[in-house]
Amino acid sequence: MPAQQKKLIFCVAGVLSFACALGTAAAIGTQLWVRGTILCTTGALLVNATGPELHKFIGEIQYGLFSGQRVRQCGLGGRPFQFSFFPDLLKIIPASIHVSVILFCTVLIIFALVGAGFFMFNAFGSPYETLHGPVGLYLWSFITCSCGCLIMILFSSEVKIHHLSEKIANFKEGTFTFKTHSEQFANSFWTILVCSLVHFLNALLIRFAGFEFPFSKSKDSGTSTGAVDLMY
């Protein structure tokens, strides 16, 4: 492939990687990871609410990695309540999983920026070490894609398996009991999925540029010297 086309591919991959870093950083600070509705079961049972009457006991909840808000509905109108994970909810949430999600988000941002830098370096510079060449580009793309997958798996398990929304809804509720009525992942969660797919696409772009995967070797690779292997 001509050098100009390779430079263009590396520039596109670098811009995508940098955009993913910014998108992940923005997603961390939002409350748009989960949106849902919560049902006040205690109030609904007291008045035996059914059908349209049940809507008077359905509130809303949304939260991110650091904070969120809920609106409790127990038949007397909405009562908004702001909450923070640190330190308010640490005793009722799976703290190890939640902290791991934040940690992997940070790692994703760092390696996405590193990958963007090396993509641009390979586009406009002269690589002289393996980590500056195709092997390094595969490495950064693999790490960032893996971090994105781990974030989605851990956060999904926290929400679905550990019933995070119900734990938040029943926080400091002594009399009323709330149950999740509906629940869906919001924009910030899907941003992580898009970032993972983008870094997988970056690996394909490297292959499209004409570079083999690090673990694939040609038949005549034994005749090449170590110095040549570090260059391209």
Short mmCIF file of N, CA, C and O in Angstrom, two decimals, residues 51-101:
data_model
loop_
_atom_site.label_atom_id
_atom_site.label_comp_id
_atom_site.label_asym_id
_atom_site.label_seq_id
_atom_site.Cartn_x
_atom_site.Cartn_y
_atom_site.Cartn_z
N GLY A 51 -53.91 -0.97 37.37
CA GLY A 51 -54.17 -0.23 36.13
C GLY A 51 -53.63 1.19 36.18
O GLY A 51 -52.49 1.43 36.60
N PRO A 52 -54.46 2.17 35.77
CA PRO A 52 -53.99 3.57 35.74
C PRO A 52 -53.57 4.10 37.11
O PRO A 52 -52.72 4.98 37.21
N GLU A 53 -54.18 3.57 38.19
CA GLU A 53 -53.83 4.04 39.53
C GLU A 53 -52.39 3.69 39.89
O GLU A 53 -51.76 4.35 40.72
N LEU A 54 -51.85 2.67 39.25
CA LEU A 54 -50.50 2.22 39.57
C LEU A 54 -49.45 3.26 39.18
O LEU A 54 -48.37 3.31 39.78
N HIS A 55 -49.76 4.11 38.21
CA HIS A 55 -48.80 5.12 37.76
C HIS A 55 -48.51 6.15 38.86
O HIS A 55 -47.46 6.81 38.82
N LYS A 56 -49.43 6.32 39.80
CA LYS A 56 -49.19 7.24 40.90
C LYS A 56 -48.10 6.75 41.86
O LYS A 56 -47.64 7.50 42.71
N PHE A 57 -47.69 5.48 41.70
CA PHE A 57 -46.70 4.90 42.59
C PHE A 57 -45.43 4.49 41.85
O PHE A 57 -44.59 3.77 42.38
N ILE A 58 -45.29 4.98 40.63
CA ILE A 58 -44.10 4.67 39.83
C ILE A 58 -43.25 5.92 39.71
O ILE A 58 -43.66 6.92 39.12
N GLY A 59 -42.05 5.88 40.29
CA GLY A 59 -41.11 6.99 40.22
C GLY A 59 -40.02 6.73 39.19
O GLY A 59 -40.05 5.74 38.46
N GLU A 60 -39.06 7.62 39.13
CA GLU A 60 -37.97 7.53 38.16
C GLU A 60 -36.62 7.48 38.87
O GLU A 60 -36.49 7.97 40.00
N ILE A 61 -35.64 6.91 38.19
CA ILE A 61 -34.29 6.85 38.72
C ILE A 61 -33.29 6.89 37.57
O ILE A 61 -33.55 6.32 36.49
N GLN A 62 -32.22 7.60 37.75
CA GLN A 62 -31.11 7.60 36.81
C GLN A 62 -29.82 7.85 37.58
O GLN A 62 -29.81 8.59 38.57
N TYR A 63 -28.75 7.22 37.13
CA TYR A 63 -27.48 7.38 37.84
C TYR A 63 -26.31 7.01 36.93
O TYR A 63 -26.48 6.37 35.89
N GLY A 64 -25.14 7.48 37.36
CA GLY A 64 -23.90 7.18 36.66
C GLY A 64 -22.94 6.45 37.58
O GLY A 64 -23.35 5.65 38.42
N LEU A 65 -21.65 6.76 37.46
CA LEU A 65 -20.64 6.10 38.28
C LEU A 65 -20.39 6.81 39.60
O LEU A 65 -19.84 6.20 40.53
N PHE A 66 -20.77 8.08 39.69
CA PHE A 66 -20.47 8.84 40.90
C PHE A 66 -21.72 9.36 41.61
O PHE A 66 -21.72 9.52 42.82
N SER A 67 -22.76 9.64 40.87
CA SER A 67 -23.95 10.22 41.49
C SER A 67 -25.17 9.92 40.64
O SER A 67 -25.06 9.35 39.55
N GLY A 68 -26.32 10.33 41.16
CA GLY A 68 -27.56 10.12 40.43
C GLY A 68 -28.71 10.80 41.14
O GLY A 68 -28.52 11.56 42.11
N GLN A 69 -29.90 10.54 40.68
CA GLN A 69 -31.08 11.12 41.29
C GLN A 69 -32.26 10.16 41.10
O GLN A 69 -32.30 9.38 40.16
N ARG A 70 -33.19 10.24 42.03
CA ARG A 70 -34.40 9.43 41.94
C ARG A 70 -35.58 10.30 42.32
O ARG A 70 -35.45 11.27 43.08
N VAL A 71 -36.74 9.95 41.80
CA VAL A 71 -37.99 10.63 42.13
C VAL A 71 -38.93 9.55 42.67
O VAL A 71 -39.40 8.69 41.92
N ARG A 72 -39.19 9.60 43.97
CA ARG A 72 -40.05 8.59 44.59
C ARG A 72 -41.50 9.01 44.49
O ARG A 72 -41.86 10.16 44.78
N GLN A 73 -42.32 8.09 44.07
CA GLN A 73 -43.76 8.33 43.94
C GLN A 73 -44.49 7.34 44.85
O GLN A 73 -44.46 6.13 44.62
N CYS A 74 -45.14 7.86 45.87
CA CYS A 74 -45.90 7.01 46.79
C CYS A 74 -47.34 7.48 46.92
O CYS A 74 -47.93 7.44 48.00
N GLY A 75 -47.86 8.03 45.81
CA GLY A 75 -49.25 8.47 45.80
C GLY A 75 -49.47 9.91 46.19
O GLY A 75 -50.59 10.41 46.11
N LEU A 76 -48.41 10.59 46.63
CA LEU A 76 -48.55 11.98 47.08
C LEU A 76 -47.72 12.94 46.24
O LEU A 76 -47.37 14.02 46.70
N GLY A 77 -47.40 12.55 45.02
CA GLY A 77 -46.58 13.41 44.17
C GLY A 77 -45.11 13.03 44.24
O GLY A 77 -44.68 12.30 45.13
N GLY A 78 -44.35 13.52 43.28
CA GLY A 78 -42.94 13.17 43.20
C GLY A 78 -42.10 13.85 44.26
O GLY A 78 -42.27 15.04 44.54
N ARG A 79 -41.18 13.08 44.84
CA ARG A 79 -40.23 13.60 45.82
C ARG A 79 -38.81 13.35 45.31
O ARG A 79 -38.30 12.23 45.42
N PRO A 80 -38.16 14.37 44.73
CA PRO A 80 -36.81 14.16 44.18
C PRO A 80 -35.78 13.98 45.29
O PRO A 80 -35.91 14.54 46.39
N PHE A 81 -34.76 13.19 44.98
CA PHE A 81 -33.70 12.92 45.95
C PHE A 81 -32.39 12.72 45.19
O PHE A 81 -32.30 11.87 44.29
N GLN A 82 -31.39 13.50 45.54
CA GLN A 82 -30.06 13.39 44.94
C GLN A 82 -29.19 12.50 45.83
O GLN A 82 -29.25 12.57 47.05
N PHE A 83 -28.35 11.68 45.21
CA PHE A 83 -27.47 10.81 45.98
C PHE A 83 -26.11 10.72 45.32
O PHE A 83 -25.94 11.01 44.13
N SER A 84 -25.13 10.32 46.11
CA SER A 84 -23.76 10.16 45.65
C SER A 84 -23.25 8.79 46.08
O SER A 84 -23.53 8.33 47.19
N PHE A 85 -22.51 8.14 45.19
CA PHE A 85 -21.99 6.81 45.53
C PHE A 85 -20.90 6.89 46.58
O PHE A 85 -20.76 5.99 47.41
N PHE A 86 -20.11 7.97 46.53
CA PHE A 86 -18.99 8.13 47.46
C PHE A 86 -19.24 9.35 48.33
O PHE A 86 -19.30 10.47 47.82
N PRO A 87 -19.39 9.18 49.66
CA PRO A 87 -19.33 7.90 50.39
C PRO A 87 -20.70 7.34 50.77
O PRO A 87 -20.78 6.36 51.50
N ASP A 88 -21.79 7.94 50.31
CA ASP A 88 -23.13 7.61 50.81
C ASP A 88 -23.50 6.14 50.63
O ASP A 88 -23.99 5.49 51.55
N LEU A 89 -23.29 5.61 49.41
CA LEU A 89 -23.82 4.30 49.08
C LEU A 89 -22.79 3.17 49.16
O LEU A 89 -23.09 2.04 48.76
N LEU A 90 -21.62 3.43 49.67
CA LEU A 90 -20.57 2.41 49.68
C LEU A 90 -20.96 1.18 50.50
O LEU A 90 -20.51 0.07 50.21
N LYS A 91 -21.82 1.34 51.48
CA LYS A 91 -22.18 0.21 52.34
C LYS A 91 -23.22 -0.71 51.72
O LYS A 91 -23.38 -1.85 52.16
N ILE A 92 -23.94 -0.23 50.71
CA ILE A 92 -25.02 -1.05 50.16
C ILE A 92 -24.75 -1.53 48.74
O ILE A 92 -25.48 -2.38 48.23
N ILE A 93 -23.70 -1.00 48.07
CA ILE A 93 -23.39 -1.42 46.71
C ILE A 93 -22.18 -2.35 46.72
O ILE A 93 -21.41 -2.36 47.68
N PRO A 94 -21.99 -3.15 45.66
CA PRO A 94 -20.75 -3.94 45.53
C PRO A 94 -19.57 -3.01 45.20
O PRO A 94 -19.27 -2.77 44.03
N ALA A 95 -18.95 -2.50 46.24
CA ALA A 95 -17.95 -1.43 46.07
C ALA A 95 -16.78 -1.88 45.22
O ALA A 95 -16.24 -1.09 44.43
N SER A 96 -16.34 -3.14 45.36
CA SER A 96 -15.18 -3.60 44.60
C SER A 96 -15.46 -3.57 43.11
O SER A 96 -14.60 -3.16 42.30
N ILE A 97 -16.65 -3.99 42.71
CA ILE A 97 -17.01 -3.96 41.29
C ILE A 97 -17.13 -2.53 40.79
O ILE A 97 -16.64 -2.18 39.70
N HIS A 98 -17.75 -1.68 41.60
CA HIS A 98 -17.97 -0.29 41.18
C HIS A 98 -16.63 0.44 41.02
O HIS A 98 -16.44 1.16 40.03
N VAL A 99 -15.72 0.24 41.95
CA VAL A 99 -14.41 0.87 41.85
C VAL A 99 -13.64 0.31 40.65
O VAL A 99 -12.91 1.04 39.96
N SER A 100 -13.79 -0.99 40.38
CA SER A 100 -13.12 -1.60 39.24
C SER A 100 -13.61 -0.99 37.92
O SER A 100 -12.82 -0.78 37.00
N VAL A 101 -14.90 -0.70 37.83
CA VAL A 101 -15.44 -0.06 36.63
C VAL A 101 -14.79 1.31 36.41
O VAL A 101 -14.37 1.65 35.30
#
